[in-house]
PDB file of C-alpha atoms and ligand atoms in Angstrom:
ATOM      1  CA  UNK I 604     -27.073 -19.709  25.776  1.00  0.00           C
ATOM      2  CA  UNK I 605     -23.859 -20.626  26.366  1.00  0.00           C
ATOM      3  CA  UNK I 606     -22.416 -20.972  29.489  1.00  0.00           C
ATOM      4  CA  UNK I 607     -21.239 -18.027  31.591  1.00  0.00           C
ATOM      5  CA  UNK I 608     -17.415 -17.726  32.190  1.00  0.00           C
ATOM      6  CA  UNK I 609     -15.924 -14.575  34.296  1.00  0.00           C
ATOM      7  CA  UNK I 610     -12.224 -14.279  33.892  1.00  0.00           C
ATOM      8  CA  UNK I 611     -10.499 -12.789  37.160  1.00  0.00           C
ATOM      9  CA  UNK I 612      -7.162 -12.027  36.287  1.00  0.00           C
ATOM     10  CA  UNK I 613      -4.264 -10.043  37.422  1.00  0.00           C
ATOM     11  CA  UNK I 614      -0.839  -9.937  39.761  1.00  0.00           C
ATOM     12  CA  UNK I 615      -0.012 -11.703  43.094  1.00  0.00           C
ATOM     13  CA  UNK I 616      -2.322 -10.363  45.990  1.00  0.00           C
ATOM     14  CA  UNK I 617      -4.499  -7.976  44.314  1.00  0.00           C
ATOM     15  CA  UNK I 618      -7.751 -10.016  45.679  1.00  0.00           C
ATOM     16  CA  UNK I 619      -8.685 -11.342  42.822  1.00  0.00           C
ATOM     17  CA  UNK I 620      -9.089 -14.887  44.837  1.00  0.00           C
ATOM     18  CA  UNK I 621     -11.498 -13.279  47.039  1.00  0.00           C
ATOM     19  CA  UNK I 622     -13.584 -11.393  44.348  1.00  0.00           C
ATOM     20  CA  UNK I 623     -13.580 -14.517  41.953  1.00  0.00           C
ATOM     21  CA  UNK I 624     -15.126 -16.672  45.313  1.00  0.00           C
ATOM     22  CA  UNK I 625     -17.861 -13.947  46.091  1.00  0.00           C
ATOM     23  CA  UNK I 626     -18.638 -13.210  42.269  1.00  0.00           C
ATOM     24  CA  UNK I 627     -19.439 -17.694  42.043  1.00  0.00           C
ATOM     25  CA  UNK I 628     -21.157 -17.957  44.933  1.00  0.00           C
ATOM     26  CA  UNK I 629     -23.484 -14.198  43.489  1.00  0.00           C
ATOM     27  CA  UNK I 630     -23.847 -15.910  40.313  1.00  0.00           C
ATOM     28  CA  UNK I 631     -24.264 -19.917  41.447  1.00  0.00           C
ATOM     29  CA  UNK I 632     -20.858 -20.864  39.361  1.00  0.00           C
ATOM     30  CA  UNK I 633     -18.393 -23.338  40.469  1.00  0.00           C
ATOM     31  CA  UNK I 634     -15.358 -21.739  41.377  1.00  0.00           C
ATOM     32  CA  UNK I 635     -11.487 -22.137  40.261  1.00  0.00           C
ATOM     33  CA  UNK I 636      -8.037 -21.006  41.395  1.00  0.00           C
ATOM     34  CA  UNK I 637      -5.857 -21.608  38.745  1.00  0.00           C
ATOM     35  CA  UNK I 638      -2.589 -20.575  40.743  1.00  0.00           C
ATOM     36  CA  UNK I 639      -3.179 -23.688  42.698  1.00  0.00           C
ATOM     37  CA  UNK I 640      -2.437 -26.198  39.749  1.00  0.00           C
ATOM     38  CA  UNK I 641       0.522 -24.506  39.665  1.00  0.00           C
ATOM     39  CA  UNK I 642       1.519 -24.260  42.686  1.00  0.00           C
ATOM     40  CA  UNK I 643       0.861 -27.949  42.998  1.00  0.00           C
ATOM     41  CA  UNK I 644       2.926 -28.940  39.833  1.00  0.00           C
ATOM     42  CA  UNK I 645       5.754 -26.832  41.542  1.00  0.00           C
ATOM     43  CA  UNK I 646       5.333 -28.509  44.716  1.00  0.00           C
ATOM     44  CA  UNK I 647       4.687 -32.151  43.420  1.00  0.00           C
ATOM     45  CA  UNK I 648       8.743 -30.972  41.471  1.00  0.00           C
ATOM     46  CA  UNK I 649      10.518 -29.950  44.417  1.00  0.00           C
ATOM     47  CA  UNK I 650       8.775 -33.329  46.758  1.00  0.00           C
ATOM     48  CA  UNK I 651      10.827 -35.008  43.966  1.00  0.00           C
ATOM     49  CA  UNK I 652      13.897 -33.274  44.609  1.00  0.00           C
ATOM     50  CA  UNK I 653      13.282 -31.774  41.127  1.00  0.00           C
ATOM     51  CA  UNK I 654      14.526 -28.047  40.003  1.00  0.00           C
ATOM     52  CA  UNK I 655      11.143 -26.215  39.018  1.00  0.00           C
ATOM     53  CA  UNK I 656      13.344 -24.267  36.282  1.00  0.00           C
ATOM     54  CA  UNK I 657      14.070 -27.880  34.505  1.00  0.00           C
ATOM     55  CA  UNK I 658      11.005 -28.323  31.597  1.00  0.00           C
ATOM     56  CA  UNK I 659      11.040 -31.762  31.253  1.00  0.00           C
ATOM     57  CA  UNK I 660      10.185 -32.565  35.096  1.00  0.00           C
ATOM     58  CA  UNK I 661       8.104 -29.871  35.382  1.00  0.00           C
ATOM     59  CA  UNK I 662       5.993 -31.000  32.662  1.00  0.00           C
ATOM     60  CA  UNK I 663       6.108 -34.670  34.141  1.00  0.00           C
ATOM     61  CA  UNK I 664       4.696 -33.491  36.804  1.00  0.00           C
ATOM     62  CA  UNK I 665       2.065 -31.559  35.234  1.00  0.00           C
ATOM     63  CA  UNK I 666       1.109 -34.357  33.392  1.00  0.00           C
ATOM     64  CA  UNK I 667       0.766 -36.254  36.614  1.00  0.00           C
ATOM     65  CA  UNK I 668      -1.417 -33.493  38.233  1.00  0.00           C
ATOM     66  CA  UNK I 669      -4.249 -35.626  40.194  1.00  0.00           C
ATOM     67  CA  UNK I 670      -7.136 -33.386  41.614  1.00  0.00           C
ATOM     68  CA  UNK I 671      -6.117 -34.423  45.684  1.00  0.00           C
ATOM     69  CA  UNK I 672      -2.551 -32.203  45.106  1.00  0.00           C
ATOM     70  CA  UNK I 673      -5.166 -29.240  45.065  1.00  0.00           C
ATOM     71  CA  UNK I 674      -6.295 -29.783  48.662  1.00  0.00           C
ATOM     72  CA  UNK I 675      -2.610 -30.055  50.237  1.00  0.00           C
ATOM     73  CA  UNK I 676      -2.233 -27.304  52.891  1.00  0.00           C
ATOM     74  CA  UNK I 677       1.330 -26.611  51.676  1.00  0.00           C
ATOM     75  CA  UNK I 678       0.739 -24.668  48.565  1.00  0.00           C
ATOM     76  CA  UNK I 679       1.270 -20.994  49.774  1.00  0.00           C
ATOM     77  CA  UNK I 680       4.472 -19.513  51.416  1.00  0.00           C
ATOM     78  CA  UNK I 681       7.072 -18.381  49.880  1.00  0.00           C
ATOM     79  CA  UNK I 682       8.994 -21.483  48.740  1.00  0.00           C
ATOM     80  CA  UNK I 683       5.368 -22.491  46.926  1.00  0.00           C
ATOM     81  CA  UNK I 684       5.248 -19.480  45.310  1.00  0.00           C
ATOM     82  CA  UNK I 685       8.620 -19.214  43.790  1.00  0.00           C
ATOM     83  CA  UNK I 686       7.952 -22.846  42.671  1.00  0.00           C
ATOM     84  CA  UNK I 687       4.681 -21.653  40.780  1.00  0.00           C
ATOM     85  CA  UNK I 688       6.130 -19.053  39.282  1.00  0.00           C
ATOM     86  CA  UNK I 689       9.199 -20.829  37.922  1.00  0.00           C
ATOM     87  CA  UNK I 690       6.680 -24.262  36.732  1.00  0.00           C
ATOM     88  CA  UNK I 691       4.246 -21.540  35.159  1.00  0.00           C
ATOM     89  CA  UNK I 692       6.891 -20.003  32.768  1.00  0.00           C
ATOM     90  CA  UNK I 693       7.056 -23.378  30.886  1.00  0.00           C
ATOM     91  CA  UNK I 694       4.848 -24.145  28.042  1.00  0.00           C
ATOM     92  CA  UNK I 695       5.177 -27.291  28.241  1.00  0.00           C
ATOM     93  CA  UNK I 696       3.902 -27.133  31.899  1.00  0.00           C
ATOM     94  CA  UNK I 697       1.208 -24.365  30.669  1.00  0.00           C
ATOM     95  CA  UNK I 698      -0.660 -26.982  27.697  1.00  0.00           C
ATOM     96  CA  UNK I 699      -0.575 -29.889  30.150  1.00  0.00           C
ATOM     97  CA  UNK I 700      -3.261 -27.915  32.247  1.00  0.00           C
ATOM     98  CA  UNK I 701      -5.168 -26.143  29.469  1.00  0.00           C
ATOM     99  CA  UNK I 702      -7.869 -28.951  29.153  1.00  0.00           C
ATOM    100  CA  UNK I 703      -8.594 -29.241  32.815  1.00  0.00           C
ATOM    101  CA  UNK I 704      -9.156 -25.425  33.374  1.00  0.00           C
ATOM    102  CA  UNK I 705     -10.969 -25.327  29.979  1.00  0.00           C
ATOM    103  CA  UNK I 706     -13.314 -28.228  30.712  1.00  0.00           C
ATOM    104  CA  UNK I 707     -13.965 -27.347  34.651  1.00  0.00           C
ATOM    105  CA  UNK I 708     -15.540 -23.962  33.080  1.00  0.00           C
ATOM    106  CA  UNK I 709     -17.780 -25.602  29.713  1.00  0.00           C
ATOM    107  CA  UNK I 710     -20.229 -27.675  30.919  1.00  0.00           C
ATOM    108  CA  UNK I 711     -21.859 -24.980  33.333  1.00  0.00           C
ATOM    109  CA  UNK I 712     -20.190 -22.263  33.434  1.00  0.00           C
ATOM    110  CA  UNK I 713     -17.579 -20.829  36.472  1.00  0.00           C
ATOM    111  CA  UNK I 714     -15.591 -18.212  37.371  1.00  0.00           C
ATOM    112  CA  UNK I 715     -11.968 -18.413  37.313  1.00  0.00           C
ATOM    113  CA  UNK I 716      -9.339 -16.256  38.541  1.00  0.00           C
ATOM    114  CA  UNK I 717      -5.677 -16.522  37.413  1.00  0.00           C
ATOM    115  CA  UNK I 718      -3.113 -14.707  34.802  1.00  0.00           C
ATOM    116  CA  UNK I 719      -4.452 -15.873  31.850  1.00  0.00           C
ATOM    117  CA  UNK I 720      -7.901 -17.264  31.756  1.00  0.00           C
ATOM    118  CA  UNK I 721      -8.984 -13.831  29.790  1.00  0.00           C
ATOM    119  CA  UNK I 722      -6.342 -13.509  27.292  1.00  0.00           C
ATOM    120  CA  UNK I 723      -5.662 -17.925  26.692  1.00  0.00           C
ATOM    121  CA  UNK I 724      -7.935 -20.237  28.531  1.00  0.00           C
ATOM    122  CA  UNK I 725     -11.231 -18.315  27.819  1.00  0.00           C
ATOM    123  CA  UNK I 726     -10.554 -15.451  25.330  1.00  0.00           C
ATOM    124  CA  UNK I 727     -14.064 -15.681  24.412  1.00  0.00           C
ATOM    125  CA  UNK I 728     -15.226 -15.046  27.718  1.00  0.00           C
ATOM    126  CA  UNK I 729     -17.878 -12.548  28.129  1.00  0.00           C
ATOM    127  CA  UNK I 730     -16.614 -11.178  31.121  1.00  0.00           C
ATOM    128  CA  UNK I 731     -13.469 -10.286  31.921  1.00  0.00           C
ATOM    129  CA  UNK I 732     -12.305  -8.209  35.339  1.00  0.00           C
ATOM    130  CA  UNK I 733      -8.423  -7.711  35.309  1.00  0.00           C
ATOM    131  CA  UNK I 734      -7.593  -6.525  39.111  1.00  0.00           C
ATOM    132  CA  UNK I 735      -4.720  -4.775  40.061  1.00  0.00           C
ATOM    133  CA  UNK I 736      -3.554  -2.486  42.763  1.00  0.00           C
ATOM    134  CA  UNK I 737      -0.169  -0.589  44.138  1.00  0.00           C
ATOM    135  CA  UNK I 738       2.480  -3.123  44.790  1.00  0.00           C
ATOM    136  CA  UNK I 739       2.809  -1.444  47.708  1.00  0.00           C
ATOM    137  CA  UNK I 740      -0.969  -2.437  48.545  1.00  0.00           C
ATOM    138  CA  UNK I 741      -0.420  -6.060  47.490  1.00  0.00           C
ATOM    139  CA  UNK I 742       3.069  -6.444  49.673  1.00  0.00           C
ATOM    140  CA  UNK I 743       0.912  -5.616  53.251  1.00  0.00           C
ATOM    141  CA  UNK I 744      -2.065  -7.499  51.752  1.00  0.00           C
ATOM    142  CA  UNK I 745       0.026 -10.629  51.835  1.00  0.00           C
ATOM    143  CA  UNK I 746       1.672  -9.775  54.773  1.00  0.00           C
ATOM    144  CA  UNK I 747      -1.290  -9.375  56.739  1.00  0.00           C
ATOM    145  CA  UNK I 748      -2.686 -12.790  55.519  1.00  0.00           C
ATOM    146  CA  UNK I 749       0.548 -14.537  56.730  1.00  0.00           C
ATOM    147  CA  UNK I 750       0.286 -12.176  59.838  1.00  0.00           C
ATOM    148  CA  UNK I 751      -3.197 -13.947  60.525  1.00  0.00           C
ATOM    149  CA  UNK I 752      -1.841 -17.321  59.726  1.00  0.00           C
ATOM    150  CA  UNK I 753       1.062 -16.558  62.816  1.00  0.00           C
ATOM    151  CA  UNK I 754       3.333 -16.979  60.294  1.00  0.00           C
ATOM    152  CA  UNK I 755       6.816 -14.317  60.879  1.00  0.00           C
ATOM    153  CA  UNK I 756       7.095 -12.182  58.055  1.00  0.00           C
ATOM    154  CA  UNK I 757       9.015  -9.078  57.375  1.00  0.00           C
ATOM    155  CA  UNK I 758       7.128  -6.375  55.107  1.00  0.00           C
ATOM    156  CA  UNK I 759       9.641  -5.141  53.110  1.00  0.00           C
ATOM    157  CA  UNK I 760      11.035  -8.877  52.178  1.00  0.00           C
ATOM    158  CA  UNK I 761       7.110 -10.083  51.451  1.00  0.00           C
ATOM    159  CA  UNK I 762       6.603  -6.829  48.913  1.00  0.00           C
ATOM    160  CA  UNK I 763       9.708  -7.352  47.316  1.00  0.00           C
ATOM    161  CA  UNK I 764       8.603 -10.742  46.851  1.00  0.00           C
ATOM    162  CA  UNK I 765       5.486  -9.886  45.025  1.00  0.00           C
ATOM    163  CA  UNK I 766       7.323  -7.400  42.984  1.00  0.00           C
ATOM    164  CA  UNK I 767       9.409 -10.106  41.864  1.00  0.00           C
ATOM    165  CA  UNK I 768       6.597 -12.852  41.145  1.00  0.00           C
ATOM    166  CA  UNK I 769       4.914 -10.067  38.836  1.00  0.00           C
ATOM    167  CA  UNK I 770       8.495  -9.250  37.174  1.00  0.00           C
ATOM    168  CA  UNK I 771       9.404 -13.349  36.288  1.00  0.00           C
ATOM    169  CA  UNK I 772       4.932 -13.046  35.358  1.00  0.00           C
ATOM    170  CA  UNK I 773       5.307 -10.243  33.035  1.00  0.00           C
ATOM    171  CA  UNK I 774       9.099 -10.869  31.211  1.00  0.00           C
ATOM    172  CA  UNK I 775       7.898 -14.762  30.184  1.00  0.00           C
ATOM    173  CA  UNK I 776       7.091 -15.724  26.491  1.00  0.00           C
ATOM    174  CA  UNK I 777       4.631 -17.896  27.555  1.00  0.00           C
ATOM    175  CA  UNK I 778       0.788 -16.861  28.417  1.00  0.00           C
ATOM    176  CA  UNK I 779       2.573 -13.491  30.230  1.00  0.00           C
ATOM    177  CA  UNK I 780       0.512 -11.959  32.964  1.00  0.00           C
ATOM    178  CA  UNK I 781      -1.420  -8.799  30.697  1.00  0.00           C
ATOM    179  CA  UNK I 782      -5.309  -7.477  30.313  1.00  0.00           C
ATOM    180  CA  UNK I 783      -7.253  -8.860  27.383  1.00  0.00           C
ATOM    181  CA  UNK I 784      -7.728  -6.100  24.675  1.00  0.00           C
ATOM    182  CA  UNK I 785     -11.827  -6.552  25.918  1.00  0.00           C
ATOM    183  CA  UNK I 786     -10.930  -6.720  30.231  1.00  0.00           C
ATOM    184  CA  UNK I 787     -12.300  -4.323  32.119  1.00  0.00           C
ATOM    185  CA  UNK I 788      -9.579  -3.097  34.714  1.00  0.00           C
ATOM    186  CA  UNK I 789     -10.665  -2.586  38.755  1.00  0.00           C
ATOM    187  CA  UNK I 790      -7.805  -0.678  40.850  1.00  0.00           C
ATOM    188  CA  UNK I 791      -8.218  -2.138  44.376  1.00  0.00           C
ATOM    189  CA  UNK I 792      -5.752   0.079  46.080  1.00  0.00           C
ATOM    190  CA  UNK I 793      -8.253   2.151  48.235  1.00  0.00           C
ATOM    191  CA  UNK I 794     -11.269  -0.464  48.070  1.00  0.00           C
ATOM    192  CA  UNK I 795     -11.954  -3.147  50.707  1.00  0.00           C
ATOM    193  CA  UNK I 796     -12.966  -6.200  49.867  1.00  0.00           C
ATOM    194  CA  UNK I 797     -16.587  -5.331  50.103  1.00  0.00           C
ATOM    195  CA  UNK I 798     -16.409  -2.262  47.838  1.00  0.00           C
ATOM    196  CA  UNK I 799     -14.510  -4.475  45.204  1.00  0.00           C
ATOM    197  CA  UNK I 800     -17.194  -6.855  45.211  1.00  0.00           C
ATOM    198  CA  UNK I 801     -19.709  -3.998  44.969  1.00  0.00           C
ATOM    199  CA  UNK I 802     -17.348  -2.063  42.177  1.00  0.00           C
ATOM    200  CA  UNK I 803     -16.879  -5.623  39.813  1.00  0.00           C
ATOM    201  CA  UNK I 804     -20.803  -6.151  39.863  1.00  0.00           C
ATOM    202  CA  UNK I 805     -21.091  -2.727  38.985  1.00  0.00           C
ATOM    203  CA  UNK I 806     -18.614  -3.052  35.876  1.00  0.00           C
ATOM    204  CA  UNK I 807     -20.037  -6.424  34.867  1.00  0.00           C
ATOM    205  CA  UNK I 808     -23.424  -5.493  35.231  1.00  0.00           C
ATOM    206  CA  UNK I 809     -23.127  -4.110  31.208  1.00  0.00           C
ATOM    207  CA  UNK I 810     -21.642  -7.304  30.287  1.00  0.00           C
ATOM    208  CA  UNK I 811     -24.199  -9.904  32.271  1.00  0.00           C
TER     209      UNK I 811
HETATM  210  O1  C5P P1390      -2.537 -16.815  41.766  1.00  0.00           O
HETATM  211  P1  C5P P1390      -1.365 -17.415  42.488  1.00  0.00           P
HETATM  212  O2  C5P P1390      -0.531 -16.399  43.193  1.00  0.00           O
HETATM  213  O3  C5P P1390      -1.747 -18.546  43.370  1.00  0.00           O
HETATM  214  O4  C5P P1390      -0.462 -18.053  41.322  1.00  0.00           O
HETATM  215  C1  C5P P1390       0.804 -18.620  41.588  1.00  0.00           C
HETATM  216  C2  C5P P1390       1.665 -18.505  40.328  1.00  0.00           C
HETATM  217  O5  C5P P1390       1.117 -19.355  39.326  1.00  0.00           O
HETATM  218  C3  C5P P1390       1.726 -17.123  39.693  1.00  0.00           C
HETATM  219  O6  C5P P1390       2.796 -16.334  40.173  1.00  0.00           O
HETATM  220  C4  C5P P1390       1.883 -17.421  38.215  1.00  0.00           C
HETATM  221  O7  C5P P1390       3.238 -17.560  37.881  1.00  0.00           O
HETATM  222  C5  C5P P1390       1.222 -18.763  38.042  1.00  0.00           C
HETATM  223  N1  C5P P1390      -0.101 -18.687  37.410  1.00  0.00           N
HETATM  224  C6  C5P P1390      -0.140 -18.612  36.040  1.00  0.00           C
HETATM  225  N2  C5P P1390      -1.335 -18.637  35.382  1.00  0.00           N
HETATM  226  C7  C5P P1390      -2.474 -18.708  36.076  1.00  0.00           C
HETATM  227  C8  C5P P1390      -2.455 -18.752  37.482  1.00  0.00           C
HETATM  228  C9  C5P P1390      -1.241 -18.728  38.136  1.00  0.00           C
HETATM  229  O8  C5P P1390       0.899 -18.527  35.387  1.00  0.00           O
HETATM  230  N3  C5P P1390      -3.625 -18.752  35.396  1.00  0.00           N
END
């Protein structure tokens, strides 16, 4: 058989990190965070002094990717994010990391959670989970998290910011953030992060 793939995809802060990690360790698959590669392209572009919006450093940088920028501890906040968001609207930038994500998933299988690992890295995935929930959910989400990290945050200014990562997500030409014709879609507005975990084996169960 061939390997299994799950595809975890959806907006910023919807828990779709924390599903994807509980569904690989369930299931014995590695795990990947595809926002990370780009959140280390955009951070390897502005180390540079580089402007994320230019293509042609952006995909430099891509092209440069080495697995170590994954572990650097300054690839969340919001300067990271912006940076990810504005690296991940260029295609160039985009088919640079297509054969790592592809080939971390082939030779045994993994779950990976992203925008879109469903609808362009793996369409032929056999399972497919596309999480969402209320922006206003996602804002205090990510609040919270930076709450627990002690870093100041103001909720209205860290929702907004979500609703604007989704926005620049949605509007690009390139791999936008959308469900597969074939996801299955899991609303996590009321659910905790148990019940989510509980609610996606559910919904896969048909599919597994
Ligand atoms: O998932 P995360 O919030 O870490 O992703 C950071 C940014 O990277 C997203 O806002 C999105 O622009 C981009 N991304 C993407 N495709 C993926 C994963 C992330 O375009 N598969």
């Amino acid at each position: 058989a061939a390997p299994l793939i799950i595809a975890i995809d959806g907006p910023a802060a919807a828990g779709k990190g924390t599903l994807a990690r509980r569904l690989a360790a369930h299931f014995g698959l590695p795990f990947l965070d595809t926002g990370l590669l780009y959140r280390a392209v955009g951070r390897r572009v502005l180390d540079a002094g580089g402007d994320p919006g230019d293509a042609a450093v952006a995909e430099a940088a891509a092209r440069a990717l080495r697995a170590e920028d994954l572990d650097r501890t300054d690839l969340r906040g919001p300067q990271a994010d912006e940076a990810a968001s504005r690296v991940a609207a260029i295609p160039g930038v985009r088919a640079a990391l297509l054969d790592f994500q592809r080939g971390f998933g082939t030779a045994h299988g993994a779950v990976l959670d992203g925008r879109d690992i469903g609808t362009v890295i793996f369409p032929q995935a056999p399972a497919k989970l596309f999480v969402t929930a209320s922006v206003e959910a996602r804002g205090r989400r990510r609040w919270l998290e930076l709450q627990a990290k002690g870093v100041p945050a103001d909720l209205a200014t860290v929702t907004e910011d979500v609703r604007t990562r989704d926005a620049l997500d949605q509007a690009r030409a390139a791999a936008p953030l959308k469900p597969a014709a074939d996801a299955i879609e899991l609303d996590t507005t009321a659910l905790d992060a148990d019940a989510v975990f509980a609610k996606a084996l559910e919904l896969l169960q048909a599919k597994l």
